[in-house]
Coordinates of C-alpha atoms in Angstrom, one line a residue:
Chain A
M6 CA 150.5 70.4 112.8
K7 CA 152.3 73.4 114.2
L8 CA 156.0 74.5 114.8
V9 CA 156.2 76.5 118.2
T10 CA 159.6 78.5 118.3
A11 CA 160.5 80.1 121.2
I12 CA 163.4 82.4 122.0
V13 CA 164.1 82.4 125.8
K14 CA 166.9 83.4 128.2
P15 CA 169.5 80.5 128.6
F16 CA 169.2 80.0 132.2
K17 CA 165.3 79.4 131.9
L18 CA 165.9 76.5 129.3
D19 CA 165.7 73.7 132.0
E20 CA 162.5 75.0 133.7
V21 CA 161.0 75.2 130.2
R22 CA 162.1 71.6 129.3
D23 CA 160.9 70.1 132.4
V24 CA 157.3 71.8 132.2
L25 CA 157.1 70.6 128.6
K26 CA 158.1 67.1 129.3
G27 CA 155.6 66.9 132.2
M28 CA 153.1 68.0 129.6
G29 CA 153.7 65.0 127.5
V30 CA 155.8 66.8 124.7
E31 CA 158.0 64.0 123.1
G32 CA 160.9 66.2 121.9
M33 CA 162.2 69.3 121.1
T34 CA 165.3 71.1 119.2
I35 CA 167.3 74.0 120.8
T36 CA 170.0 76.1 119.4
E37 CA 172.2 78.6 121.0
V38 CA 171.5 81.9 119.2
Q39 CA 172.3 85.6 119.6
G40 CA 170.2 88.5 118.8
F41 CA 168.5 91.6 120.1
G42 CA 165.3 92.8 120.7
R43 CA 164.0 95.7 123.3
Q44 CA 166.9 94.5 125.6
R45 CA 169.9 96.5 125.0
G46 CA 173.2 95.0 124.7
Q47 CA 175.8 94.8 127.6
T48 CA 179.1 96.9 127.8
E49 CA 182.4 95.4 128.3
V50 CA 185.8 97.2 129.3
Y51 CA 189.2 96.1 128.1
R52 CA 192.0 98.3 129.4
G53 CA 189.7 101.2 129.4
A54 CA 188.2 100.7 126.0
E55 CA 184.5 100.1 126.3
Y56 CA 182.7 97.8 123.8
T57 CA 179.2 97.6 123.6
V58 CA 177.9 94.1 122.8
N59 CA 174.9 94.4 120.6
F60 CA 173.9 91.0 120.2
V61 CA 173.0 88.9 123.6
P62 CA 173.0 85.2 123.8
K63 CA 169.8 83.4 123.8
V64 CA 168.3 79.8 123.4
R65 CA 166.0 79.1 120.5
L66 CA 163.7 76.0 121.2
E67 CA 161.5 74.3 118.5
V68 CA 158.8 72.0 119.3
L69 CA 156.5 70.2 116.7
L70 CA 152.9 69.7 118.0
S71 CA 149.5 68.9 117.0
A72 CA 147.3 71.8 116.5
D73 CA 145.1 71.4 119.4
A74 CA 148.1 71.3 121.9
V75 CA 149.5 74.6 120.8
D76 CA 147.8 77.1 123.0
G77 CA 148.5 75.2 126.2
I78 CA 152.0 74.6 125.3
V79 CA 152.6 78.3 124.4
E80 CA 151.0 79.4 127.9
A81 CA 153.2 76.9 129.6
I82 CA 156.4 78.3 127.9
V83 CA 155.4 81.8 128.9
E84 CA 154.8 80.7 132.5
A85 CA 158.2 78.8 132.8
A86 CA 160.3 81.3 130.9
R87 CA 159.1 84.6 132.3
T88 CA 161.2 86.7 134.7
G89 CA 159.2 90.0 134.2
K90 CA 162.3 91.7 133.3
I91 CA 163.1 93.0 129.6
G92 CA 164.7 90.3 127.4
D93 CA 162.5 87.5 128.3
G94 CA 162.2 86.6 124.7
K95 CA 159.3 85.8 122.1
I96 CA 157.2 82.8 121.1
W97 CA 155.7 82.4 117.5
V98 CA 153.6 79.5 115.9
T99 CA 153.9 78.4 112.1
D100 CA 152.0 76.0 110.1
V101 CA 153.8 72.8 109.1
E102 CA 152.9 71.1 106.1
G103 CA 154.3 67.6 106.7
V104 CA 156.5 65.5 109.2
T105 CA 158.2 62.3 108.5
R106 CA 160.2 60.2 111.2
I107 CA 163.3 59.1 109.4
R108 CA 163.6 55.7 111.2
T109 CA 160.1 54.4 110.4
G110 CA 159.1 56.6 107.6
E111 CA 155.7 57.3 109.6
K112 CA 154.2 60.5 108.6
G113 CA 151.9 63.2 109.9
S114 CA 150.9 63.1 113.8
D115 CA 152.2 59.3 114.0
A116 CA 155.6 61.2 113.5
L117 CA 155.3 63.4 116.3
Chain B
M6 CA 240.3 81.1 134.9
P7 CA 238.0 82.1 137.8
E8 CA 236.6 79.4 140.2
I9 CA 233.5 77.7 138.8
D10 CA 230.9 77.6 141.5
S11 CA 228.6 74.6 141.1
G12 CA 225.8 76.5 143.3
D13 CA 226.0 79.5 141.1
T14 CA 226.0 77.4 137.8
A15 CA 223.0 75.5 139.0
W16 CA 221.2 78.5 139.5
V17 CA 222.0 80.1 136.3
L18 CA 221.2 77.0 134.1
M19 CA 217.9 76.9 136.2
S20 CA 217.2 80.5 135.2
I21 CA 218.1 79.9 131.5
A22 CA 215.0 77.6 131.4
L23 CA 212.8 79.9 133.5
V24 CA 213.5 82.7 130.8
L25 CA 212.9 80.3 128.0
F26 CA 209.5 79.5 129.6
M27 CA 208.8 83.3 129.6
V28 CA 208.3 83.1 125.7
P29 CA 205.3 80.7 125.6
G30 CA 204.2 82.8 128.5
L31 CA 204.3 85.9 126.7
A32 CA 202.8 84.2 123.4
F33 CA 199.9 83.1 125.5
F34 CA 199.5 86.5 127.3
Y35 CA 199.3 88.1 123.9
A36 CA 197.3 85.5 122.2
G37 CA 194.4 85.6 124.6
M38 CA 193.9 89.3 123.8
V39 CA 193.4 88.8 120.1
R40 CA 190.4 87.6 118.3
S41 CA 190.1 83.8 117.6
K42 CA 191.2 84.1 113.8
N43 CA 194.6 85.4 114.7
V44 CA 195.8 83.2 117.6
L45 CA 198.0 81.3 115.8
G46 CA 199.5 84.2 114.0
M47 CA 200.3 85.8 117.3
L48 CA 201.7 82.6 119.0
M49 CA 203.8 82.0 115.9
Q50 CA 205.4 85.4 115.7
N51 CA 206.6 84.8 119.4
F52 CA 207.5 81.1 119.2
F53 CA 209.7 81.8 116.1
S54 CA 211.9 84.0 117.9
L55 CA 212.9 80.9 119.8
G56 CA 213.9 79.2 116.5
L57 CA 215.3 82.2 114.5
V58 CA 217.0 84.2 117.1
S59 CA 218.6 81.3 118.9
V60 CA 220.3 80.4 115.9
L61 CA 221.5 84.0 115.0
W62 CA 222.7 84.5 118.6
V63 CA 225.3 81.7 118.4
L64 CA 226.3 82.4 115.0
L65 CA 226.6 86.2 115.2
G66 CA 224.6 88.0 117.8
F67 CA 226.7 86.9 120.9
S68 CA 229.8 88.0 119.4
L69 CA 228.5 91.6 118.5
A70 CA 227.0 92.1 121.9
F71 CA 229.7 90.5 124.1
G72 CA 232.8 90.2 121.9
E73 CA 235.8 92.6 122.5
D74 CA 234.9 95.9 122.2
L75 CA 235.8 97.5 118.8
G76 CA 236.4 101.0 120.3
G77 CA 234.1 103.6 121.5
G78 CA 231.9 100.9 123.4
F79 CA 229.7 100.6 120.4
V80 CA 229.8 97.0 119.2
G81 CA 231.6 93.9 119.8
A82 CA 234.1 92.4 117.5
L83 CA 233.4 89.2 115.4
D84 CA 236.0 87.0 117.4
F85 CA 233.1 84.9 118.8
V86 CA 231.2 84.1 115.6
G87 CA 230.0 80.6 115.9
L88 CA 231.2 80.8 119.4
A89 CA 234.7 80.0 118.1
G90 CA 237.5 80.5 120.6
L91 CA 235.0 81.2 123.2
G92 CA 237.2 81.7 126.3
E93 CA 236.6 84.2 129.0
I94 CA 233.9 86.9 128.4
P95 CA 235.8 90.2 127.9
G96 CA 235.4 92.7 130.7
L97 CA 234.3 89.7 133.0
E98 CA 237.5 87.9 133.4
G99 CA 237.9 86.6 136.8
A100 CA 234.4 87.8 137.8
L101 CA 232.2 85.0 136.5
T102 CA 231.8 82.0 138.5
I103 CA 229.8 80.3 136.1
P104 CA 231.0 78.7 132.7
P105 CA 231.1 81.2 129.8
I106 CA 228.9 79.0 127.9
A107 CA 226.2 79.3 130.5
F108 CA 226.4 83.0 130.3
V109 CA 226.0 82.7 126.4
A110 CA 222.9 80.7 126.9
F111 CA 221.5 82.9 129.5
Q112 CA 222.0 86.1 127.5
M113 CA 220.4 84.1 124.4
M114 CA 217.1 83.9 126.1
F115 CA 217.1 87.7 126.6
A116 CA 217.9 88.2 122.9
V117 CA 214.9 85.8 122.0
I118 CA 212.3 87.4 124.3
T119 CA 213.2 91.0 123.5
P120 CA 211.8 91.2 119.8
A121 CA 209.1 88.8 120.8
L122 CA 207.6 91.6 123.0
I123 CA 207.2 93.7 119.9
T124 CA 204.5 91.3 118.6
G125 CA 201.9 92.7 120.6
A126 CA 201.9 96.0 118.9
I127 CA 201.8 94.6 115.4
A128 CA 198.8 92.1 116.1
D129 CA 196.3 91.0 113.4
R130 CA 198.1 92.6 110.4
M131 CA 201.6 91.9 109.7
K132 CA 202.7 89.4 107.0
F133 CA 204.5 86.5 108.7
A134 CA 207.5 86.7 106.1
A135 CA 207.9 90.6 106.9
W136 CA 208.0 89.6 110.6
V137 CA 210.7 87.2 110.1
V138 CA 213.0 89.6 108.2
F139 CA 212.3 92.2 110.8
L140 CA 213.2 89.7 113.7
A141 CA 216.4 88.6 111.9
V142 CA 217.8 91.9 111.3
W143 CA 216.7 93.8 114.2
S144 CA 218.1 91.1 116.6
V145 CA 221.3 91.6 115.0
L146 CA 221.6 95.2 114.0
V147 CA 219.6 96.6 117.0
Y148 CA 219.5 94.4 119.8
A149 CA 223.1 93.2 120.0
P150 CA 224.6 96.5 119.8
V151 CA 222.3 97.9 122.6
A152 CA 223.1 94.8 124.8
H153 CA 226.8 95.6 124.3
W154 CA 226.3 99.2 125.3
V155 CA 224.6 98.5 128.5
F156 CA 225.5 94.9 129.6
S157 CA 229.0 94.3 128.2
P158 CA 231.7 95.9 130.5
G159 CA 233.2 97.4 127.2
G160 CA 229.9 99.1 126.4
W161 CA 229.8 102.8 126.5
L162 CA 226.8 103.1 128.8
F163 CA 228.4 100.6 131.1
Q164 CA 231.5 102.6 131.0
R165 CA 229.7 105.8 131.9
G166 CA 228.1 104.0 134.8
A167 CA 224.3 103.9 133.6
L168 CA 222.8 101.0 135.3
D169 CA 220.5 98.2 134.0
F170 CA 220.3 95.0 136.2
A171 CA 218.1 92.9 133.8
G172 CA 217.2 95.0 130.8
G173 CA 215.0 98.1 131.3
T174 CA 216.9 99.8 128.5
V175 CA 218.2 96.8 126.6
V176 CA 214.9 94.7 126.5
H177 CA 211.9 96.8 127.4
I178 CA 212.7 100.5 126.1
N179 CA 214.4 98.7 123.2
A180 CA 211.5 96.6 122.3
G181 CA 208.9 99.3 123.2
V182 CA 210.2 101.9 121.2
A183 CA 210.8 99.4 118.2
A184 CA 207.3 98.4 118.4
L185 CA 206.3 102.3 118.1
A186 CA 208.4 102.8 115.1
L187 CA 207.0 99.5 113.4
I188 CA 203.5 100.4 113.7
V189 CA 204.0 103.9 112.5
V190 CA 205.0 102.4 109.1
L191 CA 202.6 99.4 109.4
G192 CA 199.5 101.4 110.0
R193 CA 196.4 100.7 112.1
R194 CA 194.3 97.5 111.7
R195 CA 191.2 98.1 109.5
G196 CA 188.3 99.4 111.6
W197 CA 190.3 100.6 114.6
P198 CA 189.5 102.3 116.9
G199 CA 185.8 102.4 116.1
E200 CA 185.4 98.6 115.6
A201 CA 185.2 96.4 118.7
M202 CA 188.2 93.9 118.8
P203 CA 187.6 92.1 122.1
P204 CA 190.0 89.6 123.5
H205 CA 188.9 86.3 122.6
S206 CA 190.2 84.2 125.8
L207 CA 191.3 86.0 128.7
P208 CA 191.8 82.9 130.6
L209 CA 194.8 82.2 128.2
T210 CA 196.0 85.8 129.0
L211 CA 195.9 85.3 132.6
L212 CA 197.7 81.8 132.2
G213 CA 200.4 83.6 130.2
T214 CA 200.7 86.3 132.9
G215 CA 201.3 83.6 135.4
I216 CA 204.1 81.8 133.3
L217 CA 205.7 85.2 132.6
W218 CA 205.7 86.1 136.5
F219 CA 207.3 82.6 137.1
G220 CA 209.8 83.0 134.4
W221 CA 210.6 86.6 135.5
F222 CA 212.4 85.2 138.7
G223 CA 214.9 83.6 136.4
F224 CA 215.2 87.0 134.4
N225 CA 215.9 89.1 137.1
A226 CA 217.2 86.9 140.0
G227 CA 219.2 85.1 137.5
S228 CA 220.9 88.4 136.3
A229 CA 222.8 88.2 139.5
L230 CA 224.7 85.5 137.7
G231 CA 225.0 83.5 141.1
A232 CA 223.0 81.7 143.7
N233 CA 223.6 84.2 146.4
G234 CA 221.9 87.0 148.7
L235 CA 221.9 89.6 145.6
A236 CA 219.7 86.9 143.6
A237 CA 217.4 86.6 146.7
Q238 CA 216.9 90.4 146.8
A239 CA 216.3 90.5 143.2
L240 CA 213.9 87.8 143.3
I241 CA 211.7 89.4 146.2
N242 CA 211.9 92.8 144.4
T243 CA 210.5 91.2 141.3
H244 CA 207.8 89.5 143.2
I245 CA 206.7 92.5 145.2
A246 CA 207.0 95.0 142.2
A247 CA 204.5 92.7 140.3
A248 CA 202.2 92.5 143.3
A249 CA 202.1 96.4 143.7
G250 CA 202.0 96.9 139.9
M251 CA 198.7 94.8 140.0
C252 CA 197.3 96.7 143.1
G253 CA 198.2 100.1 141.6
W254 CA 196.7 99.3 138.0
L255 CA 193.5 98.0 139.6
L256 CA 193.0 100.9 142.1
V257 CA 193.2 103.6 139.2
E258 CA 191.3 101.3 136.9
R259 CA 188.5 100.8 139.5
I260 CA 188.4 104.6 140.2
K261 CA 188.4 105.5 136.5
D262 CA 186.4 102.8 134.9
G263 CA 184.3 101.7 137.7
K264 CA 185.5 98.0 137.6
A265 CA 188.6 96.1 138.7
T266 CA 189.1 93.9 135.4
T267 CA 191.1 90.5 135.3
L268 CA 193.0 92.0 132.1
G269 CA 193.8 95.0 134.3
G270 CA 195.1 92.8 137.1
A271 CA 197.3 90.7 134.7
S272 CA 198.5 93.9 132.8
G273 CA 199.4 95.7 136.1
A274 CA 201.6 92.7 137.3
V275 CA 203.4 92.7 133.8
A276 CA 203.7 96.5 134.1
G277 CA 205.4 96.1 137.8
L278 CA 207.7 93.3 136.4
V279 CA 208.9 95.6 133.4
A280 CA 209.6 98.4 135.9
I281 CA 211.6 96.4 138.3
T282 CA 213.6 94.8 135.8
P283 CA 216.5 97.5 135.5
C284 CA 216.1 97.9 139.4
A285 CA 216.0 94.3 140.9
G286 CA 219.6 94.2 142.0
F287 CA 219.9 97.6 142.8
V288 CA 217.1 98.7 145.2
N289 CA 215.7 97.6 148.4
T290 CA 212.3 95.9 148.9
M291 CA 210.2 99.0 149.8
S292 CA 211.7 100.9 146.9
A293 CA 210.5 97.9 144.7
L294 CA 207.1 98.2 146.0
A295 CA 207.0 101.8 145.3
I296 CA 208.3 101.2 141.8
G297 CA 205.9 98.6 141.1
A298 CA 202.9 100.5 142.3
V299 CA 204.0 103.6 140.2
A300 CA 204.4 101.6 137.2
G301 CA 201.0 99.9 137.5
A302 CA 199.2 103.1 137.9
V303 CA 201.1 105.2 135.2
C304 CA 201.2 102.5 132.6
F305 CA 197.2 102.2 133.1
L306 CA 196.9 105.9 132.2
A307 CA 199.5 105.5 129.4
I308 CA 197.0 103.3 127.4
Q309 CA 195.0 106.4 126.6
L310 CA 198.0 107.8 124.7
K311 CA 197.2 105.7 121.7
Y312 CA 193.8 107.0 121.3
R313 CA 195.0 110.6 121.8
L314 CA 197.8 110.2 119.2
R315 CA 195.9 107.5 117.1
Y316 CA 198.5 104.9 116.6
D317 CA 197.2 101.3 116.9
D318 CA 199.4 99.8 119.4
S319 CA 197.1 96.7 119.5
L320 CA 198.1 95.1 122.8
D321 CA 199.7 98.1 124.4
V322 CA 203.4 97.3 124.2
V323 CA 204.2 101.2 124.3
A324 CA 202.0 101.7 127.3
V325 CA 203.5 98.6 129.3
H326 CA 207.1 98.0 128.2
L327 CA 208.2 101.5 126.7
V328 CA 206.5 103.5 129.4
G329 CA 207.1 100.8 132.1
G330 CA 210.9 100.4 131.0
I331 CA 211.4 104.3 131.3
I332 CA 209.7 104.2 134.8
G333 CA 212.0 101.6 136.0
S334 CA 215.3 103.0 134.2
V335 CA 214.6 106.4 135.6
L336 CA 213.4 105.5 139.2
L337 CA 216.6 103.5 139.5
G338 CA 218.4 106.9 139.4
V339 CA 216.2 107.9 142.5
F340 CA 216.1 104.5 144.4
A341 CA 219.5 102.9 143.8
D342 CA 220.9 101.8 147.2
A343 CA 224.5 101.0 147.6
G344 CA 223.6 99.0 150.7
V345 CA 221.8 96.5 148.6
N346 CA 224.3 96.2 146.0
D347 CA 227.9 98.0 146.4
A348 CA 228.6 97.6 142.7
A349 CA 226.2 100.7 142.3
P350 CA 226.3 104.1 143.7
D351 CA 223.5 105.6 145.9
G352 CA 220.9 107.4 143.9
L353 CA 218.9 110.7 144.7
L354 CA 217.0 109.3 147.7
F355 CA 219.7 107.5 149.5
G356 CA 222.8 109.4 148.6
G357 CA 221.4 112.9 147.4
N358 CA 223.6 112.1 144.2
A359 CA 222.2 113.1 140.8
E360 CA 224.9 111.6 138.7
L361 CA 223.3 108.3 138.3
L362 CA 220.1 109.8 137.5
V363 CA 221.7 111.7 134.7
N364 CA 223.4 108.6 133.5
Q365 CA 219.9 106.8 133.6
F366 CA 218.4 109.8 131.4
I367 CA 221.4 109.4 128.9
A368 CA 220.8 105.5 128.8
V369 CA 217.0 106.0 128.1
G370 CA 217.7 108.8 125.5
A371 CA 220.3 106.8 123.6
T372 CA 218.2 103.7 123.6
L373 CA 215.0 105.5 122.3
A374 CA 217.0 107.3 119.7
F375 CA 219.1 104.4 118.3
S376 CA 216.5 101.6 118.4
G377 CA 213.6 104.1 117.4
I378 CA 215.4 105.4 114.3
L379 CA 216.9 102.2 113.1
S380 CA 213.7 100.4 113.6
L381 CA 211.9 102.7 111.7
V382 CA 214.3 102.6 108.8
L383 CA 214.3 98.8 108.8
A384 CA 210.4 99.0 108.9
K385 CA 210.4 101.3 105.8
V386 CA 212.9 99.2 103.9
I387 CA 210.9 96.1 104.4
D388 CA 207.7 97.7 103.5
L389 CA 209.2 98.8 100.3
A390 CA 210.9 95.6 99.3
I391 CA 208.1 93.0 100.3
G392 CA 205.3 94.8 102.1
L393 CA 204.8 94.7 105.8
R394 CA 200.8 94.3 105.7
V395 CA 198.6 91.4 104.7
D396 CA 196.2 92.4 102.1
E397 CA 192.5 93.8 103.1
D398 CA 191.0 90.1 102.5
D399 CA 193.6 88.5 104.3
E400 CA 193.2 90.7 107.4
A401 CA 189.5 90.3 107.3
Q402 CA 189.8 86.4 107.2
G403 CA 192.6 86.5 109.9
L404 CA 196.2 85.5 110.0
D405 CA 195.8 81.9 111.2
T406 CA 194.3 80.5 107.9
T407 CA 196.1 83.2 105.6
Q408 CA 199.6 83.2 106.9
H409 CA 199.9 79.7 108.4
A410 CA 197.0 77.5 106.8
E411 CA 195.8 76.2 110.2
T412 CA 192.9 77.0 112.5
A413 CA 193.4 77.4 116.3
Y414 CA 190.1 76.2 117.5
S415 CA 188.4 73.2 115.9
F416 CA 185.2 72.6 117.7
G417 CA 182.3 70.4 116.5
D418 CA 181.7 67.4 114.4
V419 CA 180.7 69.6 111.4
R420 CA 183.9 71.5 111.6
S421 CA 186.1 68.1 111.2
L422 CA 184.1 66.8 108.1
G423 CA 185.8 66.9 104.9
R424 CA 188.3 65.1 102.5
V425 CA 191.8 64.9 102.2
A426 CA 192.6 66.6 99.0

């Protein structure tokens, strides 16, 4: 089993969700996060004082998948979240040792 | 006793409530501009003026400000302590068409909001206890005498012929220079000016601005002390100066910084309101427009002073209230128009008369010197006695939890978990 973690632009979240749902993904977790990458922060001005905001808001989404589904899902996220402009985000995949569904106690791929 | 006029009384009673409402307006104007950990600290420094200064006013302040002059026009006698024996107001016998007690209440609201203006300069770092002491002593030893000089017919500036319709010197210059004196002793916020300290909620600031603007109709038009043409003139002057102040600020800001900001719009309106305060009942509408526009533009530029001179006037009380108050008080010597109010002489523009302008400069200078020096001494004494500042850890954690044991914003389920101790 794999955990796919993607950092995407907040306004792209709905598109990503729709695509993944259409591909049979059963659930995901999202978190509002802030950070920086190659995209620089933005500048704000308050009564003439300029502030650089170093961390820009993003959404982190996490999806648990069986290993064979990973490549297709990553491609789908890339497709849905891309604007072509700097700051589109990143996706990484990690191994997951085990998964348990709390309600039933099911384990492994049954719990996905 | 003069005839009590019900219409005049109704308008002044209404104005008392309008000016009262400026206190939460000011509190939210400021509170939106601080970081979320200092919101309650800022609100409370303002709100508590309603608690403390109101009490001091009826006990002592009113008598010092409007009691029989003790000689020299410096301060009133103690014959109205506790409002005992309140009859007619000395110097206004036969002139008031409202009950003297309404006059007491109207002036009380001015005494309440004036020190509250100072809080914008000291944001994020002053101990609440130290602020309470400053507030109490300042309102009695600084505000009441200056109000006597200018507003009481026995006061020396009043006698000289210096004009102040609703508080350019008494309110704005007085509070503005006191703010400057207090921050000289208090020092800068840790991290200023290198560290970003952006406003946590400009919507609150805009809401506060709207409330201030609304309440200012009572402040200025109420100062006519009657429901009459003068009040109407003061009201439209107030409104047009705020409007022109907003335009002036935004125009210069757009040219200089490239964007017209919401905070700039709010600040420009307040700058216009400040500058028209001394002039409201003495100038015509076009003069009010000019005064407001000049104040909006100049107050915006005056913000740079704190960066040049390295004093941390956190929310720009000096640039808006001190500079705006001086602009209004001085320009009154230029724009005063006896055709608007025959209680005043023509100024430079309409009568070619420089005498009023000279008196205005004297009033400005006297207020600056008296309030500035006394505030500086008072701040120093409080600092030595109990300390003005919160300690480093408390400043980092914020005033809300460290001074008041509360949090302004409690969002989310996790935040509200916990057990009662």
